[in-house]
Short mmCIF file of C-alpha atoms in Angstrom, two decimals:
data_model
loop_
_atom_site.label_atom_id
_atom_site.label_comp_id
_atom_site.label_asym_id
_atom_site.label_seq_id
_atom_site.Cartn_x
_atom_site.Cartn_y
_atom_site.Cartn_z
CA MET H 6 4.53 60.05 -13.10
CA ASN H 7 7.24 60.28 -15.76
CA HIS H 8 8.26 56.71 -14.96
CA ALA H 9 4.75 55.44 -15.76
CA ILE H 10 4.65 57.45 -18.99
CA GLY H 11 7.99 55.98 -20.05
CA ILE H 12 6.85 52.42 -19.37
CA PHE H 13 3.61 53.09 -21.27
CA LEU H 14 5.55 54.42 -24.25
CA ILE H 15 7.79 51.35 -24.32
CA THR H 16 5.04 48.77 -23.90
CA VAL H 17 2.23 50.30 -25.99
CA VAL H 18 3.32 53.11 -28.29
CA ALA H 19 6.59 51.68 -29.67
CA PRO H 20 4.96 48.47 -30.94
CA LEU H 21 2.11 50.50 -32.45
CA VAL H 22 4.59 52.66 -34.35
CA GLY H 23 6.28 49.51 -35.64
CA PHE H 24 2.93 48.10 -36.71
CA VAL H 25 2.01 51.31 -38.55
CA GLY H 26 5.38 51.23 -40.31
CA ASN H 27 4.79 47.65 -41.42
CA VAL H 28 1.34 48.54 -42.76
CA ILE H 29 2.84 51.44 -44.71
CA ALA H 30 5.59 49.15 -46.02
CA ASP H 31 3.04 46.62 -47.25
CA ASN H 32 0.55 49.07 -48.76
CA VAL H 33 2.41 52.21 -49.82
CA HIS H 34 6.18 51.94 -50.19
CA GLU H 35 8.60 49.60 -48.49
CA GLY H 36 11.35 52.19 -47.90
CA VAL H 37 8.99 54.72 -46.36
CA GLY H 38 7.40 52.06 -44.16
CA ARG H 39 10.73 50.81 -42.86
CA THR H 40 11.85 54.38 -42.18
CA VAL H 41 8.67 55.10 -40.22
CA SER H 42 8.95 51.79 -38.38
CA VAL H 43 12.60 52.05 -37.33
CA GLY H 44 12.83 55.83 -36.95
CA GLY H 45 9.54 56.11 -35.11
CA ALA H 46 10.36 53.28 -32.74
CA LEU H 47 13.77 54.79 -31.96
CA ALA H 48 12.19 58.20 -31.35
CA VAL H 49 9.56 56.73 -29.02
CA LEU H 50 12.19 54.73 -27.13
CA GLY H 51 14.35 57.83 -26.79
CA VAL H 52 11.49 59.84 -25.30
CA ALA H 53 10.58 56.94 -23.02
CA LEU H 54 14.13 56.63 -21.71
CA TRP H 55 14.26 60.39 -21.19
CA CYS H 56 11.04 60.22 -19.15
CA ILE H 57 12.29 57.30 -17.06
CA ILE H 58 15.69 58.87 -16.37
CA ARG H 59 14.06 62.19 -15.52
CA SER H 60 11.82 60.49 -12.95
CA PHE H 61 14.82 59.70 -10.73
#
């Protein structure tokens, strides 16, 4: 089950976090948006990799 959650996080959630960061960068503040985009994507990828590794 963790493997499926990890794949879902990589394919769906990480791009959504990047999209939200770009929207924030365009509408609110560029620095905050880039931080949310990059930091959030790295956090989601870290959790996804942890889930995938844990599934073995």
